[in-house]
Short mmCIF file of C-alpha atoms in Angstrom, two decimals:
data_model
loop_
_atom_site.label_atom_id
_atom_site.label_comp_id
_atom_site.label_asym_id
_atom_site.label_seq_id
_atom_site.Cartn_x
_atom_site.Cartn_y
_atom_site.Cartn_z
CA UNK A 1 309.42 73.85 13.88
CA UNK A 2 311.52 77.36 13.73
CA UNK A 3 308.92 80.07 13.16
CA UNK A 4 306.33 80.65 15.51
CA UNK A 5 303.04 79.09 14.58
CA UNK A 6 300.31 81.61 13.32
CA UNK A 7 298.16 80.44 15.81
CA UNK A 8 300.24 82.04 18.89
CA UNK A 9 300.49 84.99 17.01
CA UNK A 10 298.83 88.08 17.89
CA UNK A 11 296.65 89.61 14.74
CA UNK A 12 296.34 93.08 13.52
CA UNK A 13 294.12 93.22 11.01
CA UNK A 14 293.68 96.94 8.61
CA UNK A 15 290.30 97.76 7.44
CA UNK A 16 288.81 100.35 5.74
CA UNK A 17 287.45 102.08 2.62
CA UNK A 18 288.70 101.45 -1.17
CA UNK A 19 291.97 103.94 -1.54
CA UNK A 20 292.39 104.32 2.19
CA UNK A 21 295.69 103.37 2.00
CA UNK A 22 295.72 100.10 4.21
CA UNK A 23 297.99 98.09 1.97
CA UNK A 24 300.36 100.94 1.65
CA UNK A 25 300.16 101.60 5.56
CA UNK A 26 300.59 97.59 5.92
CA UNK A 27 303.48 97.81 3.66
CA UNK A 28 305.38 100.74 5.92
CA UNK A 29 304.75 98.37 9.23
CA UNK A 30 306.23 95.43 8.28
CA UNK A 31 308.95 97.01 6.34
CA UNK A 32 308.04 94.10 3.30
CA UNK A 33 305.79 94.40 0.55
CA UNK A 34 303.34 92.57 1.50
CA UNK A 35 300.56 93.56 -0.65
CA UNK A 36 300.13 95.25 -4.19
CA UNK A 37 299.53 99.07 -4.28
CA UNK A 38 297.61 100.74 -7.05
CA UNK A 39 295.68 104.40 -6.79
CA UNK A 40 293.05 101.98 -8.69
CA UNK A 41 289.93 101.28 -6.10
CA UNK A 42 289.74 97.33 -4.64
CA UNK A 43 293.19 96.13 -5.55
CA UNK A 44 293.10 93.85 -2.49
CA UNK A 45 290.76 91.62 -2.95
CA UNK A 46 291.04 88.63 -0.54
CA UNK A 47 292.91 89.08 3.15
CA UNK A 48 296.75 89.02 2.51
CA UNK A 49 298.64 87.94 5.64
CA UNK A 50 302.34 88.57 6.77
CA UNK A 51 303.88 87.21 9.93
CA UNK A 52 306.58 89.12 11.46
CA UNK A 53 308.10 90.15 14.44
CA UNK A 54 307.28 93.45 16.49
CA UNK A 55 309.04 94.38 19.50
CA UNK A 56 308.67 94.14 22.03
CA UNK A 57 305.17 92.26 21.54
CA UNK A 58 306.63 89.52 19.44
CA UNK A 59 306.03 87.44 16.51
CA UNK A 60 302.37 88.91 15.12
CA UNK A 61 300.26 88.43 11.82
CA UNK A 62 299.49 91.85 9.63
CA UNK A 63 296.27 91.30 7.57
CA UNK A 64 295.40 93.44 4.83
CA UNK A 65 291.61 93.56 3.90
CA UNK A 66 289.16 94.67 1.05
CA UNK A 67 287.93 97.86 1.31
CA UNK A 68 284.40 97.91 3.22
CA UNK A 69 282.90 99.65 0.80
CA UNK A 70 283.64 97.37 -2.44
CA UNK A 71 280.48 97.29 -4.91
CA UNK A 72 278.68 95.10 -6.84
CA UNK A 73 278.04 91.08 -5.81
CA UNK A 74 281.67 90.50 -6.01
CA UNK A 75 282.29 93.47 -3.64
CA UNK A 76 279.94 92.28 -1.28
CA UNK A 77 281.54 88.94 -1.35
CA UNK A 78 284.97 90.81 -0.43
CA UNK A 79 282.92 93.25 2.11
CA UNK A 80 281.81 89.77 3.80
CA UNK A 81 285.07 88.23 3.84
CA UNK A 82 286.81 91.46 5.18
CA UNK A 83 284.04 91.22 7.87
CA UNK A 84 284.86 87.85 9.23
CA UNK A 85 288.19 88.68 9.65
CA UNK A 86 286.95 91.67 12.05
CA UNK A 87 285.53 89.00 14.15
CA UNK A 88 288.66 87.16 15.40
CA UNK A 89 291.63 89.52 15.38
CA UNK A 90 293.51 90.69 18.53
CA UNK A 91 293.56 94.64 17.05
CA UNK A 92 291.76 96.13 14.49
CA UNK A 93 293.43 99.37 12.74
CA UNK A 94 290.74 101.36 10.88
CA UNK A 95 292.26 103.48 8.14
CA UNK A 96 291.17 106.77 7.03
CA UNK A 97 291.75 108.06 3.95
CA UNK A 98 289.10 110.22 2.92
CA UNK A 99 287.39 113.33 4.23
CA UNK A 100 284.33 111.60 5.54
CA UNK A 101 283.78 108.41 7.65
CA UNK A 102 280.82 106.39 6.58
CA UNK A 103 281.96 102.46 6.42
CA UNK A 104 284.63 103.31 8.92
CA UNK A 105 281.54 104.19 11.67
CA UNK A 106 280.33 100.76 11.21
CA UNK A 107 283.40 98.93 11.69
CA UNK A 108 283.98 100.72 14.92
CA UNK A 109 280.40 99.83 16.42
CA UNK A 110 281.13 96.50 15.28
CA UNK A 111 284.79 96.29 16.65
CA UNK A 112 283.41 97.43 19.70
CA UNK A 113 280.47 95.11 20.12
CA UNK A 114 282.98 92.30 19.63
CA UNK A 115 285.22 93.92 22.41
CA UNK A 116 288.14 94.17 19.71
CA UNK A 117 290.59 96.65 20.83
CA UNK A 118 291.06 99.45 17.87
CA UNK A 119 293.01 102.05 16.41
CA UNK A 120 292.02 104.79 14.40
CA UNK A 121 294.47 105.53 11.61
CA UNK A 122 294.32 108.98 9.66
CA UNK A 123 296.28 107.92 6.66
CA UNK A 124 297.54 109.76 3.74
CA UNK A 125 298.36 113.01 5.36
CA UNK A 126 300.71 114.20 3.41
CA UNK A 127 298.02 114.21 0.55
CA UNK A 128 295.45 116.43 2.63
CA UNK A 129 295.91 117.34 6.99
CA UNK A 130 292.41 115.69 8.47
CA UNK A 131 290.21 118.21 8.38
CA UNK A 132 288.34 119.26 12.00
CA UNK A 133 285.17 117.02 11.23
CA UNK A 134 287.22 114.18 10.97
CA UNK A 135 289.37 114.33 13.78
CA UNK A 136 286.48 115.88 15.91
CA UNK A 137 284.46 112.66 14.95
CA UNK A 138 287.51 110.27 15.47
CA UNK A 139 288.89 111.95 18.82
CA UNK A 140 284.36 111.56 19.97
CA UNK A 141 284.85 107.74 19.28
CA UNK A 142 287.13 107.39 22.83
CA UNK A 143 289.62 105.31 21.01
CA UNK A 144 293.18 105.93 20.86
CA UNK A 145 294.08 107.58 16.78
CA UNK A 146 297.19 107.97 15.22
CA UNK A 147 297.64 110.28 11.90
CA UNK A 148 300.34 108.86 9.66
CA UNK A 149 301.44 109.28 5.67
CA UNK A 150 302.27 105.46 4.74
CA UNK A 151 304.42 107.53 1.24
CA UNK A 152 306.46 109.35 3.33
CA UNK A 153 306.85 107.24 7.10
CA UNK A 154 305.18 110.48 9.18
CA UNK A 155 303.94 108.69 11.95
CA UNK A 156 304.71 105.40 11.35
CA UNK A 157 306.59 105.09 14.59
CA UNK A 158 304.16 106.61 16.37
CA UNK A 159 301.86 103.92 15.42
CA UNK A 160 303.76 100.86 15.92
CA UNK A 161 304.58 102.76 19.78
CA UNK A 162 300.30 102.63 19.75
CA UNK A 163 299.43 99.49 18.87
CA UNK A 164 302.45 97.81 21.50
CA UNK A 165 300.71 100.16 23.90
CA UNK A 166 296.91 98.60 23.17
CA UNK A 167 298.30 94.68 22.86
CA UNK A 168 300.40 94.64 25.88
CA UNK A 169 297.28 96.52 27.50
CA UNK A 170 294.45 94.78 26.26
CA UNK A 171 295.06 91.11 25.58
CA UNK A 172 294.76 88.56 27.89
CA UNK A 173 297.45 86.25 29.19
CA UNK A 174 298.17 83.02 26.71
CA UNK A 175 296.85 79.68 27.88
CA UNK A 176 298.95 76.97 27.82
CA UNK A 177 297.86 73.68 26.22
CA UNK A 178 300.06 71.27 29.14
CA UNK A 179 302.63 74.13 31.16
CA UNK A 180 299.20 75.34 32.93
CA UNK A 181 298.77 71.68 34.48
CA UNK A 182 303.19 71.19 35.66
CA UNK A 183 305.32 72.67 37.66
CA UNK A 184 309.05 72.81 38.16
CA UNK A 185 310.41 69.32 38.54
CA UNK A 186 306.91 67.09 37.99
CA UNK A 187 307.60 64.14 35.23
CA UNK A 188 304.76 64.56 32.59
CA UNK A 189 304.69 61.29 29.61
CA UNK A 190 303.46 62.41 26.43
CA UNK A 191 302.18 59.63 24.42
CA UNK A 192 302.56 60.25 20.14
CA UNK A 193 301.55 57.56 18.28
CA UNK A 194 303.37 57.42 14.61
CA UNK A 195 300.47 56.60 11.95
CA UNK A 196 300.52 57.41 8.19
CA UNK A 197 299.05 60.57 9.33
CA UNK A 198 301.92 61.81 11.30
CA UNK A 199 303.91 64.48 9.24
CA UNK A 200 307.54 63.31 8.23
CA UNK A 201 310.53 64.16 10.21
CA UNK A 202 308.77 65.68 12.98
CA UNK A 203 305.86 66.14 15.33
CA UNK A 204 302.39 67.82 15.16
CA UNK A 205 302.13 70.96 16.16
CA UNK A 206 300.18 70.35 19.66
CA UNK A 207 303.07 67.91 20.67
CA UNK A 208 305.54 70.33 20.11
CA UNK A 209 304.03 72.97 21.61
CA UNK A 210 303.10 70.64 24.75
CA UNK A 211 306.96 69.59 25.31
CA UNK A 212 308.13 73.43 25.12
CA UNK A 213 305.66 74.53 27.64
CA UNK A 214 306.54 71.43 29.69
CA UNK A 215 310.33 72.44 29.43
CA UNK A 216 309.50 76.38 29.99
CA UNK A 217 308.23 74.80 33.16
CA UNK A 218 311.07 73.13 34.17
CA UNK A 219 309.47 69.65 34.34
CA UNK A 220 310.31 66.57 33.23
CA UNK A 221 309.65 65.18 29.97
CA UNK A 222 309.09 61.69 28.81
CA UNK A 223 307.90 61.00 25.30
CA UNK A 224 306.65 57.59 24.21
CA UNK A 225 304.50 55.81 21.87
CA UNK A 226 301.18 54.12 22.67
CA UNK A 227 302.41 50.87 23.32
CA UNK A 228 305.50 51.64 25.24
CA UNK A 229 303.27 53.34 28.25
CA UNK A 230 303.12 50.70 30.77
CA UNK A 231 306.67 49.79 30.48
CA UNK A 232 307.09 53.47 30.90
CA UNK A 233 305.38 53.50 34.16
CA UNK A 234 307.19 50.57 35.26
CA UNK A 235 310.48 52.44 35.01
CA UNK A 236 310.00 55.01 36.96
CA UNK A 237 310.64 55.68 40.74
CA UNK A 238 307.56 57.58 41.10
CA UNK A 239 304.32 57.75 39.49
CA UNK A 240 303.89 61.28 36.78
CA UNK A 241 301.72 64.12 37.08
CA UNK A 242 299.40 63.41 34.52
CA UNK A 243 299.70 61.52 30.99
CA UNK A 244 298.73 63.46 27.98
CA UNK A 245 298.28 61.22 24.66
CA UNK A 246 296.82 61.64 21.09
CA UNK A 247 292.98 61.06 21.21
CA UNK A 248 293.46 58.34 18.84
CA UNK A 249 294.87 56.50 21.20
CA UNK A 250 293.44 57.38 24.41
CA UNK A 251 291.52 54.00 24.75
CA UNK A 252 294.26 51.88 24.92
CA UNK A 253 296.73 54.61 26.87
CA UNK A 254 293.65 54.59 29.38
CA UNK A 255 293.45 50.83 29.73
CA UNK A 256 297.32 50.91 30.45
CA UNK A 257 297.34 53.79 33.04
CA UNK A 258 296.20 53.46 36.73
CA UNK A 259 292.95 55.58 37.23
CA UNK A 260 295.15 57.29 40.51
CA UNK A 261 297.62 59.23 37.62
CA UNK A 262 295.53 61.97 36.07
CA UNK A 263 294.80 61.64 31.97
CA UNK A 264 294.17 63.85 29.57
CA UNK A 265 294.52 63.90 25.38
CA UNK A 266 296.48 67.34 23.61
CA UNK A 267 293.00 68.15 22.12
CA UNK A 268 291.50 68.13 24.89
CA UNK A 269 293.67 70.49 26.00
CA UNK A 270 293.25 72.38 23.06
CA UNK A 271 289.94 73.02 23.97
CA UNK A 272 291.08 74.87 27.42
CA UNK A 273 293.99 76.71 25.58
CA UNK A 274 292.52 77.77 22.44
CA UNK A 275 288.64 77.98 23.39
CA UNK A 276 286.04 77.26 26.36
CA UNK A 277 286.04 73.69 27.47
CA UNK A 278 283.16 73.97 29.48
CA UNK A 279 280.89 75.19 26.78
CA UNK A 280 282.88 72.24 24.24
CA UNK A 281 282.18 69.30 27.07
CA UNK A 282 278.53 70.74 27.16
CA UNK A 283 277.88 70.19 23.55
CA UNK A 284 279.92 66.91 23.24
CA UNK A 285 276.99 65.33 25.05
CA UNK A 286 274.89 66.07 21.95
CA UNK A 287 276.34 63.67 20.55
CA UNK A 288 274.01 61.07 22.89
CA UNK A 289 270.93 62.65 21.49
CA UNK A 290 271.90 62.43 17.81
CA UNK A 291 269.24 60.46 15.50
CA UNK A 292 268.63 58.89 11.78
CA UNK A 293 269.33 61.45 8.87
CA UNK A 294 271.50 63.84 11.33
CA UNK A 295 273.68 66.03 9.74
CA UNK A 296 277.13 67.18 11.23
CA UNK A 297 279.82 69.65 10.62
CA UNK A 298 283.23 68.45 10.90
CA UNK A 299 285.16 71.78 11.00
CA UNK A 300 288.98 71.89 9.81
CA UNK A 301 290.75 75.25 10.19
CA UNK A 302 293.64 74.48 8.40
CA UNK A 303 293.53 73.34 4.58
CA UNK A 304 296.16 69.75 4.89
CA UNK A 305 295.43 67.45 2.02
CA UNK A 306 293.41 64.54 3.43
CA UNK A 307 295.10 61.45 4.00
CA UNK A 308 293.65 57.58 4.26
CA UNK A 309 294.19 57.88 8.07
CA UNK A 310 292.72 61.91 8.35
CA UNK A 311 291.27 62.07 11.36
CA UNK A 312 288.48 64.29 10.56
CA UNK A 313 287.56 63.17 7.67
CA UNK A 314 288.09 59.78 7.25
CA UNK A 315 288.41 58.77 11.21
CA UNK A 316 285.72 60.33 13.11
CA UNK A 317 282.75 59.92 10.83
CA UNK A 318 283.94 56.36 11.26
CA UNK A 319 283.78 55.90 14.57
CA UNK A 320 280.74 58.08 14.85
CA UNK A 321 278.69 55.54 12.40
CA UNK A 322 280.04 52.85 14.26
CA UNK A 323 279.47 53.71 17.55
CA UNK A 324 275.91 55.11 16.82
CA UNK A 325 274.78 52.79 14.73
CA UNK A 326 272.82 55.59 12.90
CA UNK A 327 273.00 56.71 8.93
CA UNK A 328 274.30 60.58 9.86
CA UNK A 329 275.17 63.15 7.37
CA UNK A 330 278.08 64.69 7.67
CA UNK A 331 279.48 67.73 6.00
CA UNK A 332 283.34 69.26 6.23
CA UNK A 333 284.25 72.87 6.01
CA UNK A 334 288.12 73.48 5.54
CA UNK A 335 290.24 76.54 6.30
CA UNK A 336 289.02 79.81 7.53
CA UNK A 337 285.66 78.98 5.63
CA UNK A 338 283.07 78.83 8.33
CA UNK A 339 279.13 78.33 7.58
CA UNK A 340 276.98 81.51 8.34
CA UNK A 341 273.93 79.42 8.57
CA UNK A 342 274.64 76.32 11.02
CA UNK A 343 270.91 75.61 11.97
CA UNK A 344 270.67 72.76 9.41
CA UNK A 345 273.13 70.57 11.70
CA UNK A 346 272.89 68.74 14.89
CA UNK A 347 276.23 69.41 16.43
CA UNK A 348 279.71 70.86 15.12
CA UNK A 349 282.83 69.07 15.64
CA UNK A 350 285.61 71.21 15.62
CA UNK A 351 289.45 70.84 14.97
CA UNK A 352 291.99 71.84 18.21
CA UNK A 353 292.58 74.75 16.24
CA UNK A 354 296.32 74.64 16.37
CA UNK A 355 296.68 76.88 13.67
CA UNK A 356 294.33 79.80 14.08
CA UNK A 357 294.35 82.00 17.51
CA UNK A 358 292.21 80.99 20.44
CA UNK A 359 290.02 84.76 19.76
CA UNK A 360 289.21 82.55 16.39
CA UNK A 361 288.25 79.56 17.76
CA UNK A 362 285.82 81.70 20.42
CA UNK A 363 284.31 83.45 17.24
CA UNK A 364 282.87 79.79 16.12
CA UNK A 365 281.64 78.97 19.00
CA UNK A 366 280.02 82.42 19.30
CA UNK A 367 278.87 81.57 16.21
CA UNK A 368 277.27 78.13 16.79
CA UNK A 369 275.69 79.27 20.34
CA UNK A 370 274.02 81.86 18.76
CA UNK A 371 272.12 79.63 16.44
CA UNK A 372 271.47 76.96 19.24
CA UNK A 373 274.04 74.51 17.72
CA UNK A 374 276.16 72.65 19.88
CA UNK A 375 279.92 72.73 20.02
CA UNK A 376 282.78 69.92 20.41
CA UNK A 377 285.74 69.21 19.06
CA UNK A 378 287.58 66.73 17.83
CA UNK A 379 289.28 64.76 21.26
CA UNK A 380 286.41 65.41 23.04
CA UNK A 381 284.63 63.80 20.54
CA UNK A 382 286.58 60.99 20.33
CA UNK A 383 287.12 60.32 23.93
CA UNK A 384 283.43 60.48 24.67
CA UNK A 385 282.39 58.05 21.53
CA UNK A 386 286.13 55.38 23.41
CA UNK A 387 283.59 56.21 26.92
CA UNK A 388 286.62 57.80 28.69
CA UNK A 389 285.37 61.33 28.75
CA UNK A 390 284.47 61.29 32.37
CA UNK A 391 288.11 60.47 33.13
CA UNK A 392 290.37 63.07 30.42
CA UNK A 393 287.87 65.70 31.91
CA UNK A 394 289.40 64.92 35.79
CA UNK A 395 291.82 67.56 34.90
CA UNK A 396 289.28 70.62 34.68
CA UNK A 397 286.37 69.85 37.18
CA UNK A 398 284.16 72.26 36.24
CA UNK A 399 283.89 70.83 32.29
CA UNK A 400 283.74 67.75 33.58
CA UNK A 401 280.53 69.05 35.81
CA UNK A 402 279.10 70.52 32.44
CA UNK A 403 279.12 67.17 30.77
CA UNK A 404 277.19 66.18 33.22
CA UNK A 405 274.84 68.31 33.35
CA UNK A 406 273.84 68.72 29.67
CA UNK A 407 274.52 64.52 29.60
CA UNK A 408 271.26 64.27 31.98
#
């Protein structure tokens, strides 16, 4: 892995009306051309994303959206999708390009009910200088707004200097999927089992992110397969600081580990890092209460081509029929595609959601707890259905309590 993943990038997302100018202004802050520009209305039509670097934040995402207020049932479709985007980025920019705000109104109260941070962006001035209603009814919104011409660079730096300002401001400190649990000098075994799943050449993205956190830390790293662990322990002086395996093995890792060294799974570490374990280890005991003709979500944020050893698709619907015993339903949603409507199903089972940002991840889960559905995800999931949940949660107490609880 070179690049920084997408999913610890920060994400600025541009929305506005048809002809505001985002793609143009999205052009000038990347310095790429990112996105087609046309004085025709709704020539973006899906989200276009660009990853780049921005100091001294970092590596970030740019999205570029569909205007807000696209016609017709295609429009609406675009409006929708431009929408959900709104939901899960780290700073919005709303672009102005016209002389009155009408869309632009709603995506602030809605920006601000999700506690996005914003930006209000007077574009195109050096077609027409905002008149005083507009900047009268931008400066009355209390957010920060910066006027810019994306044709000729006025104000360009002036923006990038704003939104460094609102993200080293107003986002909160990265959690870390393993460096939050070691410290300098601790010896931490990560346990990576090589199936037809695992990707060619290298690691999955959890693992590597798990042994650069470790090494940030200054610990110790020792990476094994599954059936190398108690030979592991065997060869060394003193016992390590916890174990971390792939859920798909965590049964038999488990069985070979002493219940005094601490155990956890990289998706269930995922769900601290990336979401809210507690509220994840509350709806994994659903999964105890499920019943004949169930259905289930199995949500996949990214869009991998499933193999004969997937684990969400071929793996854990499995398991789940095994260990049941019951005839359950069981739908999958792939990508960024998310189901409005989730009452139909009896829990969701969600992917670690290595790929997308942990303000995504939080945006299903809003999602699902809104509708009443419980919310797991995939180690959790598995753990509980190999009956070592009580032990991978040792590592964050208060989860652990939550399972518990909703377990009865």
């Amino acid at each position: 892995m070179i690049d920084t993943p997408k999913g610890l990038r920060l994400h600025i997302g541009l929305f506005g009306a048809r002809n505001a100018g985002k793609s143009s202004l999205a052009n000038a802050l990347t310095g790429q051309q990112i996105s087609i520009v046309s004085n025709v209305a709704g020539t973006t039509t899906d989200p276009v994303e660009k990853a780049c670097e921005l100091a001294p934040v970092g590596p970030v995402v740019f999205i570029d959206t569909a205007g807000v207020d696209d016609v017709g049932e295609l429009g609406a479709a675009r409006v929708r999708r431009s929408l959900s985007v709104l939901e899960w980025v780290d700073l919005a920019l709303i672009v102005l390009g016209g002389d009155e705000v009408g869309a632009e109104a709603e995506l602030i109260r809605r920006a601000k009910t999700l506690g996005t941070p914003v930006i209000i962006v007077i574009n195109q001035c050096d077609r027409r200088k905002p008149d005083a209603e507009m900047l009268a009814a931008a400066n009355a919104s209390g957010l920060p707004v910066v006027t810019t011409s994306a044709a000729t660079g006025e104000g360009i730096e002036d923006l990038r200097a704003e939104i460094v300002r609102v993200l080293k401001d107003g986002t909160e400190p990265d959690r870390l999927i393993a460096g939050d649990l070691a410290k300098a000098g601790d010896t931490i075994i990560l346990v990576t089992p090589i199936d037809t799943g695992a990707p060619k050449g290298r690691l999955i993205l959890p693992q590597v992110q798990a042994i650069r956190e470790l090494l940030d830390a200054h610990a110790k790293v020792v990476v094994v397969q599954e059936d190398r662990v108690a030979e592991m322990l065997g060869e060394l002086k003193n016992p390590p600081k916890f174990i971390m395996c792939d859920s798909q093995v965590v049964e038999a890792v488990a069985a070979a580990t002493p219940e005094s060294i601490p155990l956890t799974t990289f998706s269930v570490q995922m769900a601290y890092a990336k979401c809210d374990i507690e509220t994840l280890a509350e709806g994994t005991a659903a999964l105890t209460r499920l019943k004949d003709g169930d259905r289930i979500l199995i949500a996949e944020t990214c869009s991998h081509h499933p193999q004969k050893d997937d684990i969400g698709r071929v793996k854990i619907p499995r398991w789940l029929r095994q260990k049941t015993g019951l005839d359950l339903r069981i739908d999958v949603a792939v990508g960024k595609d998310f189901p409005e409507d989730l009452t139909p199903y009896a829990v969701v089972i969600q992917c670690g959601g290595c790929v997308v940002t942990r303000r995504h991840m939080l945006m299903r889960l809003r999602a699902a707890r809104a509708q009443g559905v419980p919310m797991t995800n995939y180690g959790l999931t598995i753990c509980h259905l190999q009956g070592v949940i009580e032990r991978v949660l040792g590592c964050h107490p208060e989860a652990l309590a939550a399972y518990r609880r909703a377990r009865g």
